[in-house]
Every structure is written in structure tokens, then in C-alpha cells.
Coordinates of C-alpha atoms in Angstrom, one line a residue:
Chain A
M62 CA 11.5 38.7 27.1
S63 CA 14.4 36.5 25.9
D64 CA 15.1 35.9 22.2
L65 CA 14.4 32.3 21.3
S66 CA 14.7 32.8 17.6
L67 CA 17.2 31.4 15.1
T68 CA 17.9 31.7 11.4
I69 CA 18.3 28.9 8.9
G70 CA 19.3 29.8 5.3
G71 CA 17.9 33.3 5.9
L72 CA 14.6 32.0 7.2
V73 CA 13.8 33.1 10.8
F74 CA 12.2 30.7 13.2
K75 CA 10.7 32.3 16.3
N76 CA 11.8 29.4 18.5
P77 CA 13.8 26.2 18.0
V78 CA 11.0 23.7 18.6
I79 CA 9.8 22.0 15.4
T80 CA 7.7 18.9 15.2
A81 CA 9.3 16.0 13.4
S82 CA 8.2 14.3 10.2
G83 CA 5.8 11.4 10.6
T84 CA 4.8 12.4 14.1
F85 CA 2.7 15.5 13.3
G86 CA 0.6 14.3 10.3
Y87 CA -0.1 17.0 7.8
G88 CA 0.0 19.7 10.4
T89 CA -3.6 20.1 11.6
E90 CA -4.3 16.8 13.4
Y91 CA -2.9 18.0 16.7
A92 CA -4.7 21.4 16.5
P93 CA -7.3 20.3 19.1
Y94 CA -4.5 19.7 21.6
L95 CA -2.1 22.6 21.1
D96 CA -1.8 26.0 19.5
V97 CA 0.4 25.0 16.5
S98 CA 1.4 28.7 16.1
R99 CA 3.3 28.3 19.4
L100 CA 5.8 26.2 17.6
G101 CA 8.9 27.3 15.7
G102 CA 7.9 25.1 12.8
I103 CA 6.3 21.9 11.7
V104 CA 7.5 19.2 9.4
T105 CA 4.9 17.3 7.4
K106 CA 5.0 13.6 7.1
T107 CA 7.1 12.4 4.1
I108 CA 5.5 13.3 0.8
T109 CA 6.2 11.3 -2.3
L110 CA 5.4 11.7 -6.0
L111 CA 2.7 9.1 -5.9
P112 CA 0.4 8.1 -3.0
R113 CA 1.7 5.2 -0.8
E114 CA -0.2 2.9 1.5
G115 CA 2.8 1.8 3.5
N116 CA 3.9 -1.6 4.8
P117 CA 1.9 -4.5 6.3
V118 CA 0.9 -4.5 10.0
P119 CA 2.1 -4.8 12.7
R120 CA 4.1 -1.7 11.7
V121 CA 4.5 -0.1 15.2
A122 CA 5.8 -1.8 18.3
E123 CA 6.8 -0.6 21.7
T124 CA 10.3 -1.3 23.1
P125 CA 12.0 -0.1 26.3
A126 CA 11.6 3.7 26.4
G127 CA 11.0 3.7 22.7
M128 CA 9.1 2.4 19.8
L129 CA 9.9 0.6 16.5
N130 CA 8.0 1.6 13.3
S131 CA 8.0 0.5 9.7
I132 CA 5.1 2.6 8.4
G133 CA 6.7 2.8 5.0
L134 CA 6.1 6.4 4.1
A135 CA 2.3 6.1 3.9
N136 CA 1.1 9.4 2.4
V137 CA -1.4 10.9 0.0
G138 CA 1.1 11.9 -2.6
V139 CA 2.4 15.4 -3.5
D140 CA -0.5 16.5 -5.7
E141 CA -3.2 15.6 -3.1
F142 CA -1.1 17.1 -0.4
L143 CA -0.7 20.4 -2.1
K144 CA -4.3 20.5 -3.1
R145 CA -6.1 19.3 0.1
K146 CA -3.7 19.4 3.0
L147 CA -1.4 22.4 2.6
P148 CA -4.2 25.0 2.3
A149 CA -5.3 24.2 5.9
L150 CA -1.9 25.5 7.1
A151 CA -2.4 28.9 5.5
D152 CA -3.2 30.9 8.7
L153 CA -0.7 29.2 11.0
D154 CA 2.0 31.5 12.4
T155 CA 4.7 28.9 12.2
R156 CA 7.3 27.7 9.6
V157 CA 6.0 24.9 7.4
I158 CA 8.6 22.4 6.2
V159 CA 7.7 19.7 3.7
N160 CA 9.5 16.5 4.1
I161 CA 10.1 14.7 0.7
A162 CA 11.3 11.3 -0.5
G163 CA 11.6 9.4 -3.8
N164 CA 12.8 6.3 -5.4
T165 CA 15.3 8.2 -7.5
A166 CA 17.0 11.6 -7.3
E167 CA 14.7 12.7 -10.2
E168 CA 11.7 11.8 -8.1
Y169 CA 13.0 13.9 -5.2
A170 CA 13.5 16.8 -7.5
A171 CA 10.0 16.4 -9.0
V172 CA 8.4 16.5 -5.6
A173 CA 10.5 19.5 -4.5
A174 CA 9.7 21.4 -7.7
K175 CA 6.0 20.9 -7.1
A176 CA 6.1 21.7 -3.4
G177 CA 8.6 24.6 -3.9
A178 CA 6.1 26.4 -6.1
F179 CA 3.9 27.2 -3.1
G180 CA 4.6 30.3 -0.9
R181 CA 3.3 28.6 2.2
V182 CA 6.1 26.0 2.0
D183 CA 9.0 27.7 3.9
A184 CA 11.5 24.9 3.6
I185 CA 12.0 21.4 2.3
E186 CA 13.4 18.6 4.3
I187 CA 15.0 15.8 2.2
N188 CA 14.5 12.4 3.7
V189 CA 17.5 10.3 2.7
S190 CA 17.2 8.2 5.9
C191 CA 14.0 6.2 6.0
P192 CA 14.9 2.6 6.9
N193 CA 11.5 1.3 5.9
V194 CA 11.3 1.4 2.1
K195 CA 13.0 -0.8 -0.4
Q196 CA 14.3 1.8 -2.7
G197 CA 15.6 5.3 -1.9
G198 CA 15.4 6.4 1.6
L199 CA 18.3 4.9 3.6
A200 CA 20.1 3.7 0.4
F201 CA 20.7 7.3 -0.4
G202 CA 21.6 8.3 3.1
T203 CA 24.3 5.7 3.7
D204 CA 26.2 6.6 0.6
P205 CA 27.6 10.1 0.7
E206 CA 27.8 10.3 -3.1
A207 CA 24.2 9.3 -3.4
T208 CA 23.3 11.9 -0.8
Y209 CA 25.1 14.5 -2.8
Q210 CA 23.3 13.6 -6.0
V211 CA 19.8 13.7 -4.3
V212 CA 20.5 17.0 -2.6
R213 CA 22.0 18.5 -5.8
A214 CA 19.0 17.4 -7.9
V215 CA 16.6 19.1 -5.4
R216 CA 18.8 22.2 -5.1
N217 CA 18.6 22.6 -8.9
E218 CA 14.8 22.6 -8.8
T219 CA 14.0 25.0 -5.9
G220 CA 15.3 28.1 -4.2
K221 CA 13.6 27.0 -1.0
V222 CA 15.6 26.5 2.2
L223 CA 16.8 22.9 2.1
I224 CA 17.3 20.7 5.1
T225 CA 18.8 17.2 4.6
K226 CA 17.7 14.6 7.2
L227 CA 20.5 12.2 8.0
T228 CA 20.5 8.7 9.2
P229 CA 22.5 7.5 12.3
N230 CA 22.9 4.1 10.6
V231 CA 26.4 4.9 9.3
T232 CA 29.9 4.6 10.7
D233 CA 30.7 8.2 10.2
I234 CA 27.9 10.7 10.0
T235 CA 30.2 13.5 9.0
E236 CA 30.7 12.1 5.5
A237 CA 27.0 12.4 4.6
A238 CA 26.9 15.7 6.5
R239 CA 29.6 17.2 4.3
A240 CA 28.1 15.7 1.1
A241 CA 24.8 17.3 1.8
V242 CA 26.3 20.7 2.6
E243 CA 28.5 20.6 -0.5
A244 CA 25.4 19.8 -2.6
G245 CA 23.7 23.0 -1.3
S246 CA 21.8 21.9 1.8
D247 CA 21.2 25.0 4.0
A248 CA 20.9 22.9 7.2
L249 CA 21.0 19.3 8.4
S250 CA 18.5 17.5 10.6
L251 CA 19.6 14.4 12.5
I252 CA 18.9 11.7 13.5
N253 CA 16.3 9.8 11.7
T254 CA 15.4 6.5 13.4
V255 CA 18.0 3.9 14.4
L256 CA 17.6 0.5 12.6
G257 CA 16.1 -1.8 15.1
M258 CA 14.3 -5.1 15.5
G259 CA 12.4 -7.0 18.2
I260 CA 11.2 -10.6 18.3
D261 CA 8.3 -12.2 20.2
I262 CA 9.9 -15.2 21.8
T263 CA 6.6 -17.0 22.1
T264 CA 5.5 -16.8 18.5
R265 CA 9.0 -16.4 17.1
K266 CA 7.6 -13.6 14.9
P267 CA 9.3 -10.2 14.6
L268 CA 7.4 -7.4 16.4
L269 CA 7.1 -5.7 13.0
A270 CA 5.7 -7.6 10.0
R271 CA 8.6 -6.4 7.9
G272 CA 11.2 -7.6 10.5
T273 CA 13.4 -4.5 10.9
G274 CA 12.2 -1.0 11.5
G275 CA 13.2 2.3 12.9
L276 CA 13.8 2.9 16.6
S277 CA 12.8 6.2 18.1
G278 CA 11.9 7.7 21.5
P279 CA 13.9 8.5 24.6
A280 CA 15.9 5.3 24.1
V281 CA 17.8 6.9 21.2
K282 CA 18.6 10.3 22.7
P283 CA 22.3 9.6 23.6
I284 CA 22.9 8.3 20.1
A285 CA 21.3 11.5 18.7
I286 CA 23.3 13.8 21.0
A287 CA 26.6 12.1 19.9
K288 CA 25.7 12.4 16.2
V289 CA 24.7 16.1 16.5
Y290 CA 28.0 16.7 18.4
Q291 CA 30.0 15.1 15.6
A292 CA 28.1 16.7 12.7
A293 CA 28.2 20.2 14.3
R294 CA 32.0 20.1 14.5
C295 CA 32.5 19.4 10.8
V296 CA 30.0 21.6 8.9
D297 CA 29.2 25.3 9.1
V298 CA 25.4 25.1 8.5
P299 CA 22.8 24.9 11.3
I300 CA 22.0 21.5 12.7
I301 CA 18.5 20.6 13.7
G302 CA 18.8 17.9 16.4
L303 CA 16.2 15.2 17.1
G304 CA 15.9 11.9 18.8
G305 CA 14.1 11.2 22.0
I306 CA 13.2 14.8 23.0
R307 CA 10.4 15.1 25.5
Q308 CA 11.2 18.1 27.7
W309 CA 12.9 21.5 27.5
E310 CA 16.0 20.1 29.3
D311 CA 16.5 17.8 26.3
V312 CA 16.4 20.8 24.0
V313 CA 19.1 22.6 26.0
E314 CA 21.2 19.4 25.9
F315 CA 20.9 19.2 22.1
M316 CA 21.8 22.9 21.8
L317 CA 24.9 22.4 24.0
A318 CA 25.9 19.6 21.6
G319 CA 25.7 21.9 18.7
A320 CA 22.0 22.0 17.5
S321 CA 20.5 25.4 16.5
A322 CA 17.0 23.9 16.6
V323 CA 15.3 20.7 17.5
Q324 CA 12.5 18.5 16.4
V325 CA 10.1 16.7 18.7
G326 CA 8.9 13.4 17.3
T327 CA 7.7 10.3 19.1
W328 CA 6.8 12.4 22.2
N329 CA 3.9 13.9 20.2
F330 CA 2.3 10.4 20.4
V331 CA 2.7 10.2 24.1
E332 CA 1.7 13.8 25.0
P333 CA -0.3 15.6 22.3
G334 CA 0.6 19.2 23.0
G335 CA 3.9 18.3 24.6
A336 CA 5.8 20.3 22.0
A337 CA 4.1 23.5 23.0
R338 CA 4.9 22.8 26.6
I339 CA 8.6 22.5 25.7
V340 CA 8.4 26.0 24.2
A341 CA 7.0 27.3 27.4
G342 CA 9.7 25.5 29.4
L343 CA 12.4 27.1 27.3
E344 CA 10.9 30.5 27.8
Q345 CA 11.0 30.0 31.6
Y346 CA 14.5 28.6 31.4
C347 CA 15.7 31.7 29.6
A348 CA 13.9 34.0 32.0
S349 CA 15.1 32.3 35.1
R350 CA 18.7 32.3 33.8
S351 CA 18.4 35.9 32.5
L352 CA 19.6 34.5 29.1
A353 CA 19.1 37.1 26.5
R354 CA 19.5 34.8 23.5
L355 CA 18.9 31.1 23.6
A356 CA 21.0 30.7 20.5
D357 CA 24.1 31.7 22.6
L358 CA 24.0 28.1 24.0
V359 CA 24.6 26.4 20.7
G360 CA 27.7 24.3 20.7
T361 CA 28.9 25.4 24.1
V362 CA 29.4 22.0 25.6
D363 CA 32.3 22.2 28.0
I364 CA 34.5 19.3 26.9
D365 CA 38.2 18.8 27.4
E366 CA 39.8 18.5 24.0
T367 CA 42.6 15.9 24.1
Chain B
M225 CA -12.0 15.1 22.7
G226 CA -9.2 16.2 24.8
C227 CA -6.4 15.1 27.2
S228 CA -7.2 15.2 30.8
I229 CA -6.0 14.0 34.2
C230 CA -8.8 11.9 35.6
T231 CA -9.2 10.1 38.9
V232 CA -9.4 6.4 39.5
I233 CA -12.5 5.5 41.5
S234 CA -11.9 1.7 41.7
N235 CA -9.8 -0.9 40.0
K236 CA -10.5 -4.5 40.8
P237 CA -10.0 -8.0 39.2
V238 CA -13.3 -9.5 37.9
A239 CA -11.7 -12.8 36.9
E240 CA -8.1 -14.0 36.8
G241 CA -6.0 -11.4 35.0
L242 CA -9.1 -9.5 34.0
Y243 CA -9.6 -6.0 35.6
L244 CA -12.3 -3.4 35.6
M245 CA -11.2 0.1 36.4
S246 CA -13.7 2.8 37.1
V247 CA -12.6 6.4 36.3
E248 CA -14.1 9.7 37.1
A249 CA -14.2 11.5 33.7
P250 CA -17.3 13.6 33.4
G251 CA -16.1 15.5 30.3
I252 CA -15.5 12.3 28.4
C253 CA -18.7 10.7 29.6
S254 CA -20.8 13.6 28.4
T255 CA -19.8 13.1 24.7
A256 CA -18.7 9.5 24.4
L257 CA -20.4 7.1 22.1
P258 CA -20.5 3.3 22.4
G259 CA -17.6 1.8 20.5
Q260 CA -15.3 4.8 21.1
F261 CA -12.0 4.3 23.0
V262 CA -9.7 6.3 25.3
H263 CA -5.9 6.4 25.1
V264 CA -4.4 6.0 28.6
R265 CA -0.9 6.7 29.9
T266 CA 0.2 4.0 32.3
G267 CA 2.0 6.5 34.5
D268 CA 4.2 9.6 34.4
V269 CA 7.1 7.4 33.0
I270 CA 8.9 6.9 29.7
D271 CA 8.9 3.2 30.1
P272 CA 6.4 1.9 29.1
L273 CA 6.4 4.8 26.7
L274 CA 3.2 4.7 24.7
R275 CA -0.4 5.1 25.7
R276 CA -2.7 2.1 25.8
P277 CA -5.9 2.2 23.7
L278 CA -8.9 0.9 25.8
C279 CA -12.5 0.7 24.7
I280 CA -15.0 2.4 26.9
N281 CA -16.7 -0.6 28.6
R282 CA -19.6 1.2 30.2
I283 CA -20.6 4.7 31.3
D284 CA -22.4 5.9 34.3
S285 CA -23.5 9.3 33.0
G286 CA -25.2 10.2 36.3
N287 CA -21.9 10.0 38.2
G288 CA -19.7 11.0 35.3
T289 CA -17.6 7.8 35.5
L290 CA -16.5 5.3 32.8
D291 CA -15.4 1.7 33.1
L292 CA -12.4 0.3 31.4
L293 CA -12.1 -3.5 31.1
Y294 CA -8.6 -4.9 30.4
R295 CA -6.6 -8.1 30.6
V296 CA -3.1 -7.9 32.1
V297 CA -0.9 -9.0 29.2
G298 CA 2.2 -6.9 29.5
R299 CA 4.0 -4.2 31.4
G300 CA 1.5 -1.5 30.5
T301 CA -1.6 -3.3 31.6
A302 CA 0.3 -4.5 34.7
A303 CA 1.0 -0.9 35.6
L304 CA -2.7 -0.1 35.1
A305 CA -3.6 -3.0 37.4
G306 CA -1.5 -1.4 40.1
K307 CA -3.6 1.8 40.1
K308 CA -5.4 2.6 43.4
P309 CA -8.5 4.6 44.1
R310 CA -7.8 8.4 43.9
D311 CA -4.7 7.8 41.7
P312 CA -4.5 10.2 38.7
L313 CA -5.0 8.7 35.3
D314 CA -4.0 10.6 32.1
V315 CA -6.8 9.9 29.6
L316 CA -7.0 11.1 26.0
G317 CA -10.4 10.8 24.4
P318 CA -13.0 9.9 23.5
L319 CA -11.4 8.8 20.3
G320 CA -12.6 7.1 17.0
N321 CA -16.0 6.4 15.6
G322 CA -18.6 4.5 17.6
F323 CA -21.3 1.9 16.7
T324 CA -24.5 2.8 15.0
V325 CA -27.2 2.7 17.7
R326 CA -30.0 4.8 16.2
G327 CA -32.0 3.8 13.2
N328 CA -35.1 1.9 12.2
F329 CA -34.3 -1.6 13.3
R330 CA -35.7 -3.8 16.0
N331 CA -33.2 -6.6 16.7
A332 CA -29.6 -6.1 17.7
L333 CA -27.3 -9.1 17.7
V334 CA -24.1 -8.6 19.7
I335 CA -21.3 -11.1 19.2
A336 CA -18.3 -10.8 21.5
G337 CA -15.3 -13.1 22.1
G338 CA -12.8 -12.8 24.9
M339 CA -11.7 -9.2 25.4
G340 CA -14.2 -8.4 22.6
I341 CA -16.8 -7.9 25.4
A342 CA -14.9 -4.7 26.3
P343 CA -16.9 -2.2 24.3
M344 CA -20.2 -4.1 24.5
F345 CA -21.8 -3.1 27.8
F346 CA -22.0 0.6 26.9
L347 CA -23.4 -0.5 23.5
I348 CA -26.0 -2.8 25.0
D349 CA -27.1 -0.1 27.5
E350 CA -27.7 2.3 24.7
L351 CA -29.4 -0.2 22.5
I352 CA -31.8 -1.1 25.3
R353 CA -32.4 2.6 26.1
T354 CA -33.4 3.1 22.4
E355 CA -35.8 0.1 22.8
K356 CA -33.9 -2.4 20.7
Y357 CA -34.3 -6.1 21.4
V358 CA -30.7 -7.2 22.2
T359 CA -29.3 -10.7 21.9
L360 CA -25.7 -11.1 23.3
L361 CA -23.6 -14.0 22.2
W362 CA -20.7 -14.0 24.7
G363 CA -17.7 -16.3 24.4
A364 CA -15.0 -16.5 27.0
R365 CA -12.1 -18.8 28.0
T366 CA -13.6 -19.6 31.4
A367 CA -16.9 -19.3 33.2
A368 CA -15.4 -16.9 35.6
E369 CA -14.8 -14.4 32.8
L370 CA -18.5 -14.2 32.2
F371 CA -18.7 -11.7 35.1
V372 CA -22.0 -10.0 34.4
S373 CA -25.4 -11.5 33.6
S374 CA -28.6 -10.2 31.9
A375 CA -29.7 -9.0 35.4
D376 CA -27.0 -6.3 35.2
F377 CA -28.8 -4.6 32.4
A378 CA -32.2 -2.9 32.2
P379 CA -35.0 -5.5 32.7
G380 CA -36.3 -7.4 29.7
G381 CA -33.8 -5.9 27.3
L382 CA -31.2 -8.6 26.9
T383 CA -31.2 -12.2 26.0
L384 CA -27.8 -13.8 26.8
H385 CA -26.2 -16.8 25.2
T386 CA -22.8 -17.9 26.4
A387 CA -20.0 -20.2 25.3
T388 CA -16.8 -21.1 27.2
E389 CA -13.6 -22.8 26.0
D390 CA -13.4 -24.7 29.2
G391 CA -17.0 -25.8 28.9
K392 CA -17.9 -24.8 32.4
A393 CA -20.7 -22.4 31.3
G394 CA -23.0 -22.3 28.3
H395 CA -22.0 -23.9 25.1
A396 CA -18.7 -25.7 25.2
G397 CA -16.7 -24.2 22.4
Y398 CA -16.6 -21.0 20.5
V399 CA -19.4 -18.4 20.5
T400 CA -19.5 -18.4 16.7
D401 CA -20.8 -22.0 17.0
L402 CA -24.0 -20.5 18.2
L403 CA -24.4 -17.8 15.6
A404 CA -26.0 -19.7 12.7
S405 CA -28.8 -21.2 14.9
I406 CA -29.5 -17.8 16.5
L407 CA -29.8 -16.3 13.1
E408 CA -32.4 -18.9 12.2
Q409 CA -34.4 -18.0 15.2
L410 CA -34.3 -14.3 14.4
S411 CA -37.9 -13.4 13.8
D412 CA -37.3 -10.4 11.6
A413 CA -33.8 -10.5 10.0
G414 CA -34.8 -7.6 7.7
S415 CA -34.9 -5.4 10.8
A416 CA -31.7 -6.4 12.5
R417 CA -28.2 -5.1 13.0
A418 CA -25.2 -7.0 14.3
Y419 CA -22.2 -5.8 16.3
T420 CA -19.0 -7.7 17.0
C421 CA -15.7 -7.6 18.6
G422 CA -13.1 -10.2 19.3
P423 CA -10.0 -11.9 18.0
V424 CA -9.3 -12.0 14.3
P425 CA -10.2 -15.7 13.7
M426 CA -13.5 -15.0 15.3
L427 CA -14.2 -12.0 13.2
K428 CA -13.3 -14.0 10.1
T429 CA -15.8 -16.6 11.1
V430 CA -18.5 -14.0 11.8
Q431 CA -17.8 -12.5 8.4
K432 CA -18.3 -15.8 6.7
I433 CA -21.5 -16.7 8.6
M434 CA -23.0 -13.2 8.1
S435 CA -22.1 -13.1 4.4
G436 CA -25.1 -12.6 2.1
R437 CA -27.7 -12.2 4.9
G438 CA -28.3 -8.5 4.4
I439 CA -27.7 -7.7 8.0
P440 CA -25.3 -4.8 8.6
V441 CA -22.4 -5.9 10.7
E442 CA -20.2 -3.5 12.6
A443 CA -17.0 -4.7 14.1
S444 CA -14.8 -2.9 16.6
L445 CA -11.3 -3.6 15.4
E446 CA -8.0 -3.7 17.2
E447 CA -4.4 -3.0 15.9
R448 CA -1.2 -1.9 17.4
M449 CA -1.2 1.9 17.5
A450 CA 0.9 4.7 18.9
C451 CA -0.8 8.1 18.6
G452 CA -4.5 7.1 18.6
I453 CA -5.6 10.0 16.5
G454 CA -4.5 9.2 12.9
V455 CA -1.0 10.7 12.9
C456 CA 1.4 7.8 13.2
A457 CA -0.5 5.7 10.7
G458 CA 0.5 2.5 12.6
C459 CA -2.9 0.9 12.9
S460 CA -3.6 0.2 9.3
V461 CA -6.3 -2.3 8.2
N462 CA -7.1 -3.6 4.7
T463 CA -10.6 -2.9 3.5
V464 CA -12.3 -3.1 0.1
Q465 CA -11.7 0.6 -0.2
G466 CA -8.0 0.3 0.5
K467 CA -6.0 0.7 3.7
K468 CA -7.7 2.6 6.5
L469 CA -6.7 3.5 10.1
V470 CA -8.3 1.7 13.0
C471 CA -7.9 4.7 15.3
K472 CA -9.3 7.4 13.0
D473 CA -11.5 5.6 10.5
G474 CA -12.6 3.0 13.2
P475 CA -12.3 1.4 15.6
V476 CA -15.8 0.5 14.5
M477 CA -16.0 -0.4 10.8
N478 CA -18.2 -2.4 8.5
L479 CA -17.0 -6.0 9.0
M480 CA -18.1 -7.0 5.6
E481 CA -15.7 -4.6 4.0
I482 CA -12.6 -5.8 5.9
V483 CA -10.2 -7.8 3.8
Y484 CA -8.4 -10.5 5.8
D485 CA -5.4 -12.4 4.5
E486 CA -6.1 -16.1 3.8

């Protein structure tokens, strides 16, 4: 049996397949379709201090090999989440990562302090990369100094493993990557969605009510691979790669680029249970290649340095 | 509910651009309720990427087959229209909440416009089976789209009124033009329920006409969705109780509680 495990900030994940924020609900919705305990981990949808209803519809739209969304971080709020949603995850044999966001660094810290008080929460993912909210979100992620302040504020509130989720909507992702690590982030996850827009040429209306939104799905995978490759070469913490993953081959590709783990996002919508099949695919890959440790692949892309 | 590879039995146009696909899906048929939907992959492809939500149009429980009625409007439905008998079809469902069929009422009023007819045959079959007296108000663009008649349902169970935009069959105009007078004729409004599905302007009109009559009105709603099971939160709808999700809290909801923008 090959070893698929990895360690992030001292926390062991049994395999590198994690479900991405916003695509796996509060962790139980997909239970009828897959054994959640097969996964290395799950990330909850973004949790904020107060409940949010999100943006007006249409707030999802299909694009070639992808989709646009502008959900707007609709969620029940941290108190309701901890009281009513988290307990349902008690018996799962998988890592539970709570994704958080706020309008200010203090709000991030407040949510982290509340969530961090629960033993079932294994790690916190800091969302500084949502393109669909007016305040916070992307505004923090595109400014390395603001990224630093948010991560620092969260770091001061909790000893949990911290993962900072970065946006691809910057010229140089290594600036935000370095800032997050300097502020105490144990790992980075990237990429969040790519800012995108579509227009119906008959009605002249944007496909999303809010105009722009975040692009995800197979269409963004090459962008994600490039960003992971760039980030992995400039920081020493583990990178969690995501963007368009739908099969085990994609996971191997992300690992070669430098990712220690991955997240499966939009594909959950297409194939409920697809994430568990990716785990099975990786097991077969390791067995067929007699690979003792999957982690040995990380960053081994064979590229001529010039 | 579950995700299964089913088999296409037949897939034919019933009017221009309007298709009826029959799918062998005994597992889904054994539990499905009128008003529920299935979420269908258009093929083993990443483009189009997302599943397509389709109401269950009708069920043949004896044969374990379900019918899906759809209009070809884009690449996904065009791909569905290309399916041949014996082709596999990846179907997730049944999903969502269905119509209220059981209960102590006698008259059932069904108001459908355009593709809003999609969930109604299954509903009407069940209403007739539970001995309700069903009146269907069916509006379509053209006479050709009125592709079934009362003879296609159990005898004596259904009274059909039609309206067409081209004026070639039934009332020339919208189906909602007929609603007020039908309500006047209703012998026992205190023992009636109404069911509706159609474009938003129609639903708004139905909401106005039905307001204050004390007749429960259930609407099957439509919104762009990705996951179909309440995860992506894409298909939000405004109600008097705040935002709800069409896929999980619906698609059937109390029409009188839907809040439409002016």
C-alpha cells in the first residue's frame, strides 16, 4: 500500500484530495453520494461573522468548460455554523478546514477565534480572494500588505493550522504568497476564481446580475498550474493547488508543479462523488507505478532552467 | 436519490424545438414525486460542463421509465436532442420537493405556460389517480406545442382549456387571460388547490389573480443552478421568509410567498 499522506503545519492528511470551499456545502450535503471519510479533508463554504444572503440572481452561469459565479459568500454565519453545522462532522475521519472571511482584519480574527475554539476544526483557510463581495475578499488579496495584516490578525487569535487562499487576479502571485507566509500562514491554497464576465448578446445583459464574477472549472486549470508553479518556488510552506481538477491525472500535474495537496471544486457539482473517485485513481496510480510515497512527486516537474 | 447511468429509450421532437425523451430509470421512478426534477449530464464531456435540471414530465411506473420534456435552447439541450435509443444518460435524482397531491380537496387547477407544462403530466396523473377533478389551463406559443389532449389521461379526469400566442388553438393570447373566468366557474373554491409553472411574467400574473382567494397555489420555480442539491447556492429566490434555494427548498414553493421585483 503506497503512502498518500502529507503534513501541513504538523497536521497529517491521509491523502492530498480535499474538497474546495463553496463547492462542498457545510460538509454533509454530499454524504449520500460519497464516503466523506475517503477524502484527505474538506473545506467548508466561507463563514463570516454575521449571516449573509449573497448576491442577486442570476449568480451562476456556464461558460466554455467552466462556470462563473457571484454567490457573494452566502452562509449562515459563524455562530449558527458552529452550533448547527459543525457537530454533524464529528464522526468523519477527514480533516475539517473552516474557510473564513470578513469585512475587516478584525472580523477575520473574530471568526477565527470562535471557530478555533472547537477541537473538530483542524485548520482555518483565510479567504482573501473572493471576487464577489464589495468589502474584504479580493481587496485584501490583491494588496500584499493587506494580506499580511489579515493573516497576522488571525494568527494572533488562534493556534490552528492556517492556510491562506490566494487570488490569481494579480500580476505577481509571489508577493501575496510571501506576505501570507511572513504573517504566519502554515500553507497557501491557490487559486481562487479568476475574475470573469459574460454577456448575453440578445438581451445585452451580463450573464451574472452583478456583472463580473469568478471563473472556475477545467477552463482555469492551466492558469492554476502556472500560479502553483510560481508560488511553490518562492515560499517554503506547502501549497494546496486548485483550479479545474476533475481527475487523478490533474492531481499528479498539480503535484509536479509544486502542490503538496489539492482541492476539488467545481467538479463536485458535475460529479457528486467525483472527489472520492480521484482518491481511488491516485491509489491505483501509485500501485501501478510502484510509487512508495506520492509526496515524492511534489515539485518534480522536469523543466530546463534558463 | 442517487446518481446513475440510465438508458435512453426514445428521444423525439413533439413540436418544433420541443423534445420528449423517455429514459429507463426504475430506481428514480420508484421514489419520484410529481414536481421533482433530475439533473442530467449532457455527455461524458467537460463542455458543456454543468448538468441540466429537468422536471420529470411523466412516469410509467410499470415499465420503470420517465419522460423528460425539453426545448432546445443552447448547447446542452442540443446535445440532449442528439441522444439515440440505447445511449447512456447520467441522471442524478430525483431531487427537490414535489407538489402536494394528497389532502382533503376536490378540485385541482393546473396553470401551465410554455415549458411550464414540463412537470404537469406526472402531477395530473397523480391527481386523477387520487380522484381529484383536474382543470388544466395550458398556454403555448403555437398549436403544435399542445402535443397531448385530455384523451391522453385517465378518462373523465381532466378538463382542458388551451391558449396559444399564435391564436391557432384555444384562446388567442395568454393562458392567464382564462384564469379569472375559470375561477368564477369553480363550484367549490373552498376545496381547491392550484398548481402552476411557467415564465416569471406569467407567475406574477397568476400570483395577482389568485391573491386573496384562499386557494393554496404551488409553483414549480426555475433558476440557473449548478449543483442541484443545495451546495452551490446559485439558485436563490426571494421569499417572504428571506432567500431560499430553488433546488433544495423547491423547486415547488408556495407562489404566494415568492417576492418578485417590480
